[in-house]
mmCIF file of C-alpha atoms in Angstrom:
data_model
loop_
_atom_site.group_PDB
_atom_site.id
_atom_site.type_symbol
_atom_site.label_atom_id
_atom_site.label_comp_id
_atom_site.label_asym_id
_atom_site.label_seq_id
_atom_site.Cartn_x
_atom_site.Cartn_y
_atom_site.Cartn_z
ATOM 1 C CA MET A 187 0.064 0.039 0.093
ATOM 2 C CA LYS A 188 2.771 2.219 0.886
ATOM 3 C CA CYS A 189 4.498 2.058 -2.812
ATOM 4 C CA ILE A 190 0.902 2.374 -4.447
ATOM 5 C CA ASN A 191 0.745 5.505 -2.339
ATOM 6 C CA LYS A 192 4.349 6.938 -3.397
ATOM 7 C CA LEU A 193 3.476 6.151 -6.856
ATOM 8 C CA LYS A 194 0.329 8.338 -6.641
ATOM 9 C CA LYS A 195 2.274 11.208 -5.157
ATOM 10 C CA LYS A 196 4.748 10.992 -7.953
ATOM 11 C CA ALA A 197 2.016 10.721 -10.514
ATOM 12 C CA LEU A 198 0.393 13.889 -8.812
ATOM 13 C CA VAL A 199 3.559 15.578 -8.724
ATOM 14 C CA PHE A 200 4.429 15.135 -12.343
ATOM 15 C CA LEU A 201 0.799 15.984 -13.385
ATOM 16 C CA LEU A 202 1.339 19.521 -11.538
ATOM 17 C CA ILE A 203 4.492 20.005 -13.102
ATOM 18 C CA SER A 204 3.462 19.343 -16.765
ATOM 19 C CA VAL A 205 0.132 21.487 -16.206
ATOM 20 C CA PHE A 206 2.363 24.095 -14.867
ATOM 21 C CA ILE A 207 4.946 24.156 -17.712
ATOM 22 C CA LEU A 208 2.537 23.981 -20.568
ATOM 23 C CA SER A 209 0.831 27.136 -18.766
ATOM 24 C CA LEU A 210 3.808 29.054 -19.619
ATOM 25 C CA THR A 211 2.988 31.707 -22.261
ATOM 26 C CA GLY A 212 5.253 33.880 -24.681
ATOM 27 C CA CYS A 213 5.636 36.267 -27.492
ATOM 28 C CA GLY A 214 7.710 34.013 -29.636
ATOM 29 C CA GLN A 215 7.454 30.261 -31.198
ATOM 30 C CA LYS A 216 6.290 28.124 -28.106
ATOM 31 C CA VAL A 217 7.718 25.267 -27.179
ATOM 32 C CA SER A 218 5.163 22.500 -26.001
ATOM 33 C CA ASN A 219 5.939 19.955 -23.259
ATOM 34 C CA ALA A 220 9.460 21.529 -22.960
ATOM 35 C CA TYR A 221 11.168 19.717 -20.566
ATOM 36 C CA ASN A 222 9.857 16.357 -18.492
ATOM 37 C CA VAL A 223 11.935 16.845 -15.235
ATOM 38 C CA TYR A 224 11.576 12.804 -14.630
ATOM 39 C CA ASP A 225 13.564 12.018 -17.767
ATOM 40 C CA SER A 226 16.712 10.349 -16.965
ATOM 41 C CA SER A 227 20.204 11.314 -18.222
ATOM 42 C CA ASP A 228 19.813 8.173 -20.841
ATOM 43 C CA GLU A 229 16.601 9.506 -22.262
ATOM 44 C CA TYR A 230 18.521 13.114 -23.075
ATOM 45 C CA GLY A 231 21.441 11.295 -24.760
ATOM 46 C CA LEU A 232 23.779 11.775 -21.929
ATOM 47 C CA THR A 233 25.189 8.239 -22.155
ATOM 48 C CA ASP A 234 24.887 5.810 -25.086
ATOM 49 C CA SER A 235 24.003 2.944 -22.434
ATOM 50 C CA VAL A 236 23.392 3.226 -18.708
ATOM 51 C CA PRO A 237 22.984 0.131 -16.701
ATOM 52 C CA SER A 238 19.671 -0.333 -14.874
ATOM 53 C CA GLY A 239 19.163 1.549 -11.807
ATOM 54 C CA SER A 240 22.029 3.646 -12.387
ATOM 55 C CA VAL A 241 20.402 6.665 -14.171
ATOM 56 C CA SER A 242 20.206 10.246 -12.910
ATOM 57 C CA ALA A 243 17.562 12.772 -13.158
ATOM 58 C CA PHE A 244 17.846 15.010 -15.926
ATOM 59 C CA SER A 245 16.858 17.712 -13.471
ATOM 60 C CA ALA A 246 19.373 16.904 -10.781
ATOM 61 C CA ASN A 247 21.970 19.808 -10.067
ATOM 62 C CA LEU A 248 19.877 21.976 -12.227
ATOM 63 C CA ALA A 249 17.212 25.193 -12.212
ATOM 64 C CA LEU A 250 13.880 23.965 -13.328
ATOM 65 C CA PRO A 251 11.746 26.407 -15.426
ATOM 66 C CA THR A 252 9.410 28.004 -12.821
ATOM 67 C CA SER A 253 5.954 30.185 -13.332
ATOM 68 C CA GLU A 254 5.989 33.262 -15.562
ATOM 69 C CA ASP A 255 2.877 34.331 -14.526
ATOM 70 C CA SER A 256 4.685 36.792 -11.412
ATOM 71 C CA ALA A 257 7.508 38.062 -13.901
ATOM 72 C CA ALA A 258 5.689 40.928 -14.456
ATOM 73 C CA ASP A 259 5.469 41.790 -10.416
ATOM 74 C CA LEU A 260 9.076 40.671 -9.976
ATOM 75 C CA ALA A 261 10.534 43.443 -12.602
ATOM 76 C CA PRO A 262 7.999 45.641 -13.919
ATOM 77 C CA ASP A 263 9.985 47.802 -15.691
ATOM 78 C CA ILE A 264 11.280 45.265 -18.261
ATOM 79 C CA ALA A 265 11.275 47.315 -21.293
ATOM 80 C CA THR A 266 11.538 45.817 -24.516
ATOM 81 C CA CYS A 267 13.210 41.813 -24.619
ATOM 82 C CA SER A 268 11.227 38.971 -25.919
ATOM 83 C CA ALA A 269 12.780 36.559 -23.039
ATOM 84 C CA ALA A 270 14.584 36.694 -20.025
ATOM 85 C CA ALA A 271 15.610 34.461 -17.127
ATOM 86 C CA VAL A 272 17.824 34.925 -13.994
ATOM 87 C CA PHE A 273 18.987 31.409 -12.202
ATOM 88 C CA ASP A 274 20.933 31.035 -9.265
ATOM 89 C CA VAL A 275 23.563 28.110 -9.974
ATOM 90 C CA THR A 276 24.768 28.015 -6.383
ATOM 91 C CA GLN A 277 20.943 26.739 -4.849
ATOM 92 C CA ASN A 278 19.618 25.467 -8.496
ATOM 93 C CA LYS A 279 17.027 27.820 -8.312
ATOM 94 C CA THR A 280 15.240 29.720 -11.006
ATOM 95 C CA LEU A 281 14.847 33.174 -9.679
ATOM 96 C CA TYR A 282 13.304 35.309 -12.695
ATOM 97 C CA GLY A 283 11.602 33.913 -15.829
ATOM 98 C CA TYR A 284 10.107 35.924 -18.738
ATOM 99 C CA HIS A 285 9.093 33.669 -21.915
ATOM 100 C CA MET A 286 12.073 31.239 -20.982
ATOM 101 C CA LEU A 287 11.053 28.694 -23.092
ATOM 102 C CA ASP A 288 10.244 30.421 -26.391
ATOM 103 C CA GLN A 289 12.515 30.174 -29.187
ATOM 104 C CA VAL A 290 14.948 32.977 -30.156
ATOM 105 C CA TYR A 291 17.802 33.687 -32.378
ATOM 106 C CA PRO A 292 20.953 33.541 -30.381
ATOM 107 C CA ALA A 293 23.280 35.642 -32.599
ATOM 108 C CA SER A 294 26.749 35.588 -31.099
ATOM 109 C CA THR A 295 25.613 34.012 -27.544
ATOM 110 C CA THR A 296 25.972 30.918 -29.976
ATOM 111 C CA LYS A 297 29.620 31.319 -29.420
ATOM 112 C CA ILE A 298 29.405 30.262 -26.031
ATOM 113 C CA LEU A 299 28.699 26.677 -27.219
ATOM 114 C CA THR A 300 31.382 27.051 -29.474
ATOM 115 C CA ALA A 301 33.918 27.961 -26.951
ATOM 116 C CA LEU A 302 32.665 25.175 -24.417
ATOM 117 C CA LEU A 303 33.131 22.740 -27.502
ATOM 118 C CA ALA A 304 36.731 23.679 -27.945
ATOM 119 C CA VAL A 305 37.404 24.058 -24.295
ATOM 120 C CA LYS A 306 35.918 20.202 -23.744
ATOM 121 C CA TYR A 307 37.488 18.744 -26.354
ATOM 122 C CA GLY A 308 40.169 20.684 -28.034
ATOM 123 C CA LYS A 309 43.788 21.065 -27.165
ATOM 124 C CA LEU A 310 44.175 24.644 -26.143
ATOM 125 C CA ASP A 311 47.718 24.961 -26.687
ATOM 126 C CA GLN A 312 47.888 23.422 -30.122
ATOM 127 C CA ASP A 313 48.829 25.623 -33.228
ATOM 128 C CA VAL A 314 46.210 26.262 -35.635
ATOM 129 C CA THR A 315 46.828 26.996 -39.167
ATOM 130 C CA VAL A 316 43.620 29.611 -40.200
ATOM 131 C CA GLY A 317 41.872 28.158 -43.387
ATOM 132 C CA SER A 318 40.798 30.314 -46.270
ATOM 133 C CA ASP A 319 37.083 29.349 -45.544
ATOM 134 C CA ILE A 320 36.967 32.525 -43.078
ATOM 135 C CA LEU A 321 36.771 34.741 -46.264
ATOM 136 C CA GLY A 322 33.794 35.537 -47.759
ATOM 137 C CA LEU A 323 31.890 36.605 -44.071
ATOM 138 C CA GLU A 324 29.031 39.336 -44.250
ATOM 139 C CA SER A 325 29.496 42.896 -44.661
ATOM 140 C CA GLY A 326 29.559 44.485 -41.188
ATOM 141 C CA SER A 327 30.303 40.730 -39.421
ATOM 142 C CA SER A 328 32.581 41.170 -36.508
ATOM 143 C CA VAL A 329 35.802 39.666 -36.824
ATOM 144 C CA ALA A 330 38.775 39.222 -34.572
ATOM 145 C CA ASN A 331 40.782 40.286 -38.091
ATOM 146 C CA LEU A 332 42.377 36.742 -38.740
ATOM 147 C CA GLN A 333 43.906 36.387 -42.359
ATOM 148 C CA PRO A 334 44.306 32.748 -44.148
ATOM 149 C CA GLY A 335 47.570 31.120 -43.216
ATOM 150 C CA ASP A 336 48.151 32.565 -39.783
ATOM 151 C CA VAL A 337 49.296 30.162 -37.239
ATOM 152 C CA ILE A 338 47.958 30.761 -33.648
ATOM 153 C CA SER A 339 47.116 28.653 -30.791
ATOM 154 C CA LEU A 340 43.589 27.271 -30.039
ATOM 155 C CA ARG A 341 43.732 29.205 -26.729
ATOM 156 C CA GLN A 342 44.261 32.595 -28.209
ATOM 157 C CA LEU A 343 41.616 31.963 -30.972
ATOM 158 C CA LEU A 344 39.125 31.732 -28.136
ATOM 159 C CA TYR A 345 40.083 35.147 -27.023
ATOM 160 C CA GLY A 346 39.409 36.150 -30.553
ATOM 161 C CA LEU A 347 35.957 34.360 -30.666
ATOM 162 C CA MET A 348 34.846 35.649 -27.042
ATOM 163 C CA LEU A 349 36.125 39.377 -26.740
ATOM 164 C CA PRO A 350 35.645 40.691 -29.872
ATOM 165 C CA SER A 351 33.265 37.930 -31.158
ATOM 166 C CA GLY A 352 35.246 37.064 -34.010
ATOM 167 C CA ASN A 353 33.111 35.216 -36.556
ATOM 168 C CA ASP A 354 36.265 34.516 -38.555
ATOM 169 C CA ALA A 355 37.939 33.112 -35.101
ATOM 170 C CA ALA A 356 34.760 30.564 -34.648
ATOM 171 C CA ILE A 357 35.363 28.805 -38.316
ATOM 172 C CA ALA A 358 38.828 28.425 -37.540
ATOM 173 C CA ILE A 359 37.951 27.042 -34.249
ATOM 174 C CA ALA A 360 35.725 24.305 -35.655
ATOM 175 C CA ASP A 361 38.020 23.558 -38.360
ATOM 176 C CA ALA A 362 40.259 22.700 -35.458
ATOM 177 C CA VAL A 363 38.313 20.738 -33.364
ATOM 178 C CA SER A 364 36.062 18.922 -35.786
ATOM 179 C CA GLY A 365 37.932 19.126 -39.239
ATOM 180 C CA SER A 366 35.183 21.173 -40.689
ATOM 181 C CA THR A 367 32.210 23.609 -39.575
ATOM 182 C CA ASP A 368 29.823 21.034 -40.764
ATOM 183 C CA LYS A 369 31.332 18.280 -38.475
ATOM 184 C CA PHE A 370 31.640 20.849 -35.867
ATOM 185 C CA VAL A 371 27.740 21.992 -36.125
ATOM 186 C CA GLU A 372 27.052 18.138 -35.625
ATOM 187 C CA LEU A 373 28.934 18.309 -32.268
ATOM 188 C CA MET A 374 27.443 21.579 -31.049
ATOM 189 C CA ASN A 375 23.519 19.493 -31.610
ATOM 190 C CA LYS A 376 24.884 16.633 -30.198
ATOM 191 C CA GLU A 377 26.231 18.383 -27.019
ATOM 192 C CA ALA A 378 23.190 20.614 -26.695
ATOM 193 C CA THR A 379 20.817 17.613 -26.699
ATOM 194 C CA ALA A 380 22.812 15.977 -24.146
ATOM 195 C CA LEU A 381 22.978 19.193 -21.741
ATOM 196 C CA GLY A 382 19.306 18.673 -22.211
ATOM 197 C CA ALA A 383 19.036 21.740 -24.468
ATOM 198 C CA THR A 384 16.610 19.754 -26.755
ATOM 199 C CA HIS A 385 14.702 22.955 -27.935
ATOM 200 C CA SER A 386 17.457 24.488 -29.863
ATOM 201 C CA HIS A 387 19.009 23.779 -33.134
ATOM 202 C CA PHE A 388 22.176 24.914 -34.462
ATOM 203 C CA VAL A 389 23.391 25.550 -38.135
ATOM 204 C CA THR A 390 26.118 28.127 -38.007
ATOM 205 C CA VAL A 391 29.213 27.980 -35.513
ATOM 206 C CA ASN A 392 29.152 31.888 -35.177
ATOM 207 C CA GLY A 393 25.723 32.701 -34.686
ATOM 208 C CA LEU A 394 25.217 34.433 -38.280
ATOM 209 C CA HIS A 395 21.299 34.504 -38.684
ATOM 210 C CA ASP A 396 19.704 31.278 -40.042
ATOM 211 C CA ASP A 397 15.905 30.978 -39.574
ATOM 212 C CA ASN A 398 16.872 27.304 -38.335
ATOM 213 C CA HIS A 399 19.506 28.482 -35.710
ATOM 214 C CA TYR A 400 17.495 29.164 -32.511
ATOM 215 C CA THR A 401 17.594 28.412 -28.609
ATOM 216 C CA THR A 402 15.731 29.244 -25.643
ATOM 217 C CA ALA A 403 16.621 31.156 -22.855
ATOM 218 C CA TYR A 404 16.485 28.284 -20.631
ATOM 219 C CA ASP A 405 18.378 26.115 -23.127
ATOM 220 C CA MET A 406 20.972 28.529 -23.060
ATOM 221 C CA TYR A 407 21.015 28.447 -19.235
ATOM 222 C CA LEU A 408 21.841 24.752 -19.513
ATOM 223 C CA ILE A 409 24.896 25.544 -22.109
ATOM 224 C CA PHE A 410 26.356 28.649 -20.075
ATOM 225 C CA SER A 411 26.310 26.092 -16.951
ATOM 226 C CA ALA A 412 28.202 23.627 -18.491
ATOM 227 C CA ALA A 413 30.685 25.742 -20.001
ATOM 228 C CA ILE A 414 31.309 28.008 -16.437
ATOM 229 C CA LYS A 415 32.491 24.711 -14.816
ATOM 230 C CA TYR A 416 35.688 25.285 -16.943
ATOM 231 C CA ASP A 417 38.188 27.620 -15.617
ATOM 232 C CA ASP A 418 39.497 28.168 -18.986
ATOM 233 C CA PHE A 419 36.101 29.611 -20.072
ATOM 234 C CA VAL A 420 35.385 31.689 -16.909
ATOM 235 C CA GLN A 421 38.827 33.126 -17.550
ATOM 236 C CA LEU A 422 37.596 34.081 -21.093
ATOM 237 C CA ILE A 423 34.317 35.776 -20.548
ATOM 238 C CA SER A 424 36.041 37.386 -17.515
ATOM 239 C CA SER A 425 38.982 39.322 -19.326
ATOM 240 C CA THR A 426 38.804 42.603 -20.312
ATOM 241 C CA ALA A 427 41.232 42.608 -23.023
ATOM 242 C CA PHE A 428 43.847 40.148 -24.619
ATOM 243 C CA ASN A 429 47.130 40.488 -26.592
ATOM 244 C CA ALA A 430 47.203 37.949 -28.942
ATOM 245 C CA PHE A 431 50.770 36.930 -30.543
ATOM 246 C CA TYR A 432 51.215 34.946 -33.355
ATOM 247 C CA ARG A 433 52.613 34.085 -37.022
ATOM 248 C CA ASN A 434 50.974 35.026 -40.537
ATOM 249 C CA ALA A 435 51.273 32.834 -43.314
ATOM 250 C CA ALA A 436 54.807 34.391 -44.252
ATOM 251 C CA GLY A 437 56.328 33.444 -40.668
ATOM 252 C CA ALA A 438 56.228 37.229 -39.538
ATOM 253 C CA PRO A 439 55.052 38.221 -36.222
ATOM 254 C CA VAL A 440 51.653 39.533 -35.715
ATOM 255 C CA GLN A 441 50.265 41.297 -32.518
ATOM 256 C CA GLN A 442 46.512 42.400 -31.860
ATOM 257 C CA THR A 443 44.728 43.393 -28.870
ATOM 258 C CA TRP A 444 40.752 42.436 -28.696
ATOM 259 C CA ASN A 445 38.564 44.071 -26.151
ATOM 260 C CA ASN A 446 35.511 42.390 -24.597
ATOM 261 C CA SER A 447 32.358 43.653 -25.935
ATOM 262 C CA CYS A 448 30.401 43.565 -22.756
ATOM 263 C CA LEU A 449 29.695 47.142 -21.516
ATOM 264 C CA TYR A 450 29.729 46.182 -17.787
ATOM 265 C CA LEU A 451 33.330 44.518 -18.127
ATOM 266 C CA LYS A 452 34.336 47.772 -20.492
ATOM 267 C CA GLY A 453 33.348 50.041 -17.176
ATOM 268 C CA ASN A 454 30.343 51.753 -19.702
ATOM 269 C CA LYS A 455 27.186 50.312 -17.660
ATOM 270 C CA LYS A 456 27.017 49.776 -13.727
ATOM 271 C CA ALA A 457 25.537 46.569 -12.296
ATOM 272 C CA PRO A 458 22.800 46.777 -9.618
ATOM 273 C CA ASP A 459 23.787 47.392 -6.028
ATOM 274 C CA GLY A 460 25.153 43.951 -4.696
ATOM 275 C CA ILE A 461 25.716 42.696 -8.038
ATOM 276 C CA THR A 462 29.169 41.755 -9.208
ATOM 277 C CA ILE A 463 29.719 41.268 -12.742
ATOM 278 C CA VAL A 464 31.874 38.156 -13.621
ATOM 279 C CA GLY A 465 31.799 37.947 -17.425
ATOM 280 C CA GLY A 466 29.602 37.003 -20.451
ATOM 281 C CA LYS A 467 28.822 37.064 -24.167
ATOM 282 C CA THR A 468 26.822 39.721 -26.206
ATOM 283 C CA GLY A 469 25.241 38.979 -29.112
ATOM 284 C CA THR A 470 23.504 41.253 -31.983
ATOM 285 C CA THR A 471 22.041 40.540 -35.421
ATOM 286 C CA GLY A 472 19.238 42.311 -37.098
ATOM 287 C CA GLN A 473 16.776 39.413 -36.279
ATOM 288 C CA ALA A 474 18.130 38.742 -32.788
ATOM 289 C CA LYS A 475 18.553 42.033 -31.794
ATOM 290 C CA HIS A 476 20.552 42.648 -28.668
ATOM 291 C CA CYS A 477 21.033 39.721 -26.459
ATOM 292 C CA LEU A 478 23.397 38.997 -23.373
ATOM 293 C CA VAL A 479 24.143 36.098 -21.145
ATOM 294 C CA LEU A 480 25.968 37.004 -18.368
ATOM 295 C CA LEU A 481 27.610 35.286 -14.893
ATOM 296 C CA SER A 482 27.433 37.474 -11.826
ATOM 297 C CA THR A 483 27.725 37.077 -8.240
ATOM 298 C CA ALA A 484 25.047 38.023 -5.720
ATOM 299 C CA SER A 485 25.434 40.064 -2.439
ATOM 300 C CA ASN A 486 25.233 36.643 -0.393
ATOM 301 C CA GLY A 487 27.717 35.079 -2.642
ATOM 302 C CA ASP A 488 25.605 32.708 -5.028
ATOM 303 C CA GLN A 489 26.481 32.768 -8.448
ATOM 304 C CA LEU A 490 23.695 34.078 -11.000
ATOM 305 C CA VAL A 491 23.381 33.173 -14.708
ATOM 306 C CA SER A 492 21.284 35.775 -16.266
ATOM 307 C CA VAL A 493 19.901 35.759 -19.743
ATOM 308 C CA VAL A 494 18.311 38.669 -22.072
ATOM 309 C CA TYR A 495 17.252 37.925 -25.637
ATOM 310 C CA LYS A 496 15.897 40.366 -28.281
ATOM 311 C CA ALA A 497 16.278 43.807 -26.588
ATOM 312 C CA GLU A 498 15.569 46.582 -28.851
ATOM 313 C CA SER A 499 18.595 48.237 -28.575
ATOM 314 C CA THR A 500 21.840 48.369 -26.776
ATOM 315 C CA TYR A 501 20.419 50.519 -24.006
ATOM 316 C CA PHE A 502 17.462 48.570 -23.090
ATOM 317 C CA LEU A 503 19.394 45.291 -23.327
ATOM 318 C CA TYR A 504 21.334 46.426 -19.999
ATOM 319 C CA GLN A 505 18.460 48.506 -18.583
ATOM 320 C CA ASP A 506 16.457 45.042 -18.714
ATOM 321 C CA MET A 507 19.505 43.051 -17.452
ATOM 322 C CA ASN A 508 19.639 45.277 -14.522
ATOM 323 C CA GLU A 509 15.981 45.268 -13.916
ATOM 324 C CA ILE A 510 16.032 41.161 -13.659
ATOM 325 C CA LEU A 511 19.429 41.129 -11.649
ATOM 326 C CA THR A 512 17.623 43.579 -8.975
ATOM 327 C CA ALA A 513 14.702 41.437 -8.926
ATOM 328 C CA ALA A 514 16.772 38.285 -8.347
ATOM 329 C CA GLN A 515 18.921 40.281 -5.783
ATOM 330 C CA ASN A 516 15.535 41.282 -3.897
ATOM 331 C CA GLN A 517 14.392 37.769 -3.806
ATOM 332 C CA LEU A 518 17.681 36.292 -2.339
ATOM 333 C CA ILE A 519 17.562 39.216 0.073
ATOM 334 C CA LYS A 520 13.760 38.391 1.009
ATOM 335 C CA ASN A 521 14.649 34.660 1.414
ATOM 336 C CA SER A 522 17.741 35.284 3.487
#
């Protein structure tokens, strides 16, 4: 009888969570049955085969989506963005959510996944010869000013990827790690699925627009949370500038300085009281508009991951980010 009662309780909890997630509303394309918190790591492709009885819940050590009905009350002055969220990665809690399950274009925040794969699977101190496939990027594309034939370490390429948001660096990294951008994109989608980011689909290695290249604020939290477990990644996103030294195709030395595009790190924007910015990744395209994924520390020492997608301008991007970080900080103070 006790076992039956336990099963009934689990079934009731599952039903309530399912109804709760389905009740979330958004202004973009909506994900149905977004995340099943009782799916195991095996179902999400984390392992090829797992012995019976040894699987772990997908939701373990992760914040889960929460009701967005109260989002307007928590941050009433949120301005123009289409999706936003704040997650306490120390306590594994969602502190704020606004259309976090809606599909959005990630722009250069895509490079978070590109960097994660390079740190996880690449040899950071190996030399990479930049290929000619970096040529032909669309006009106005952000670049690290690499040239075919440049010989540069994978580690330095990562700074060229994350600080000036070099689309050319993304291509060179993909070639170095997987042999081609096509193979690297396959790895991107496989890794995203393994992390539980099952409502994302990646087509480019740098986030240049494609209608079939999308993510959600919650999926990007999952990807970013995996990335910040690596010290090399945190060092990347927290660097204000980096001096690169490498050689061109003729063997002559080349020196470049790459500056971080995040206005918090540049000192052009101030974080809310009690919030210390660690670092993050910006993204901008005409379709994605202005995006930012951020790692910060709250006044109680908890680490926060915050996401804003599709703000109408740079000004509103940082205004909305400050608004949701303030809401998260107030919640932590209230619950302390």
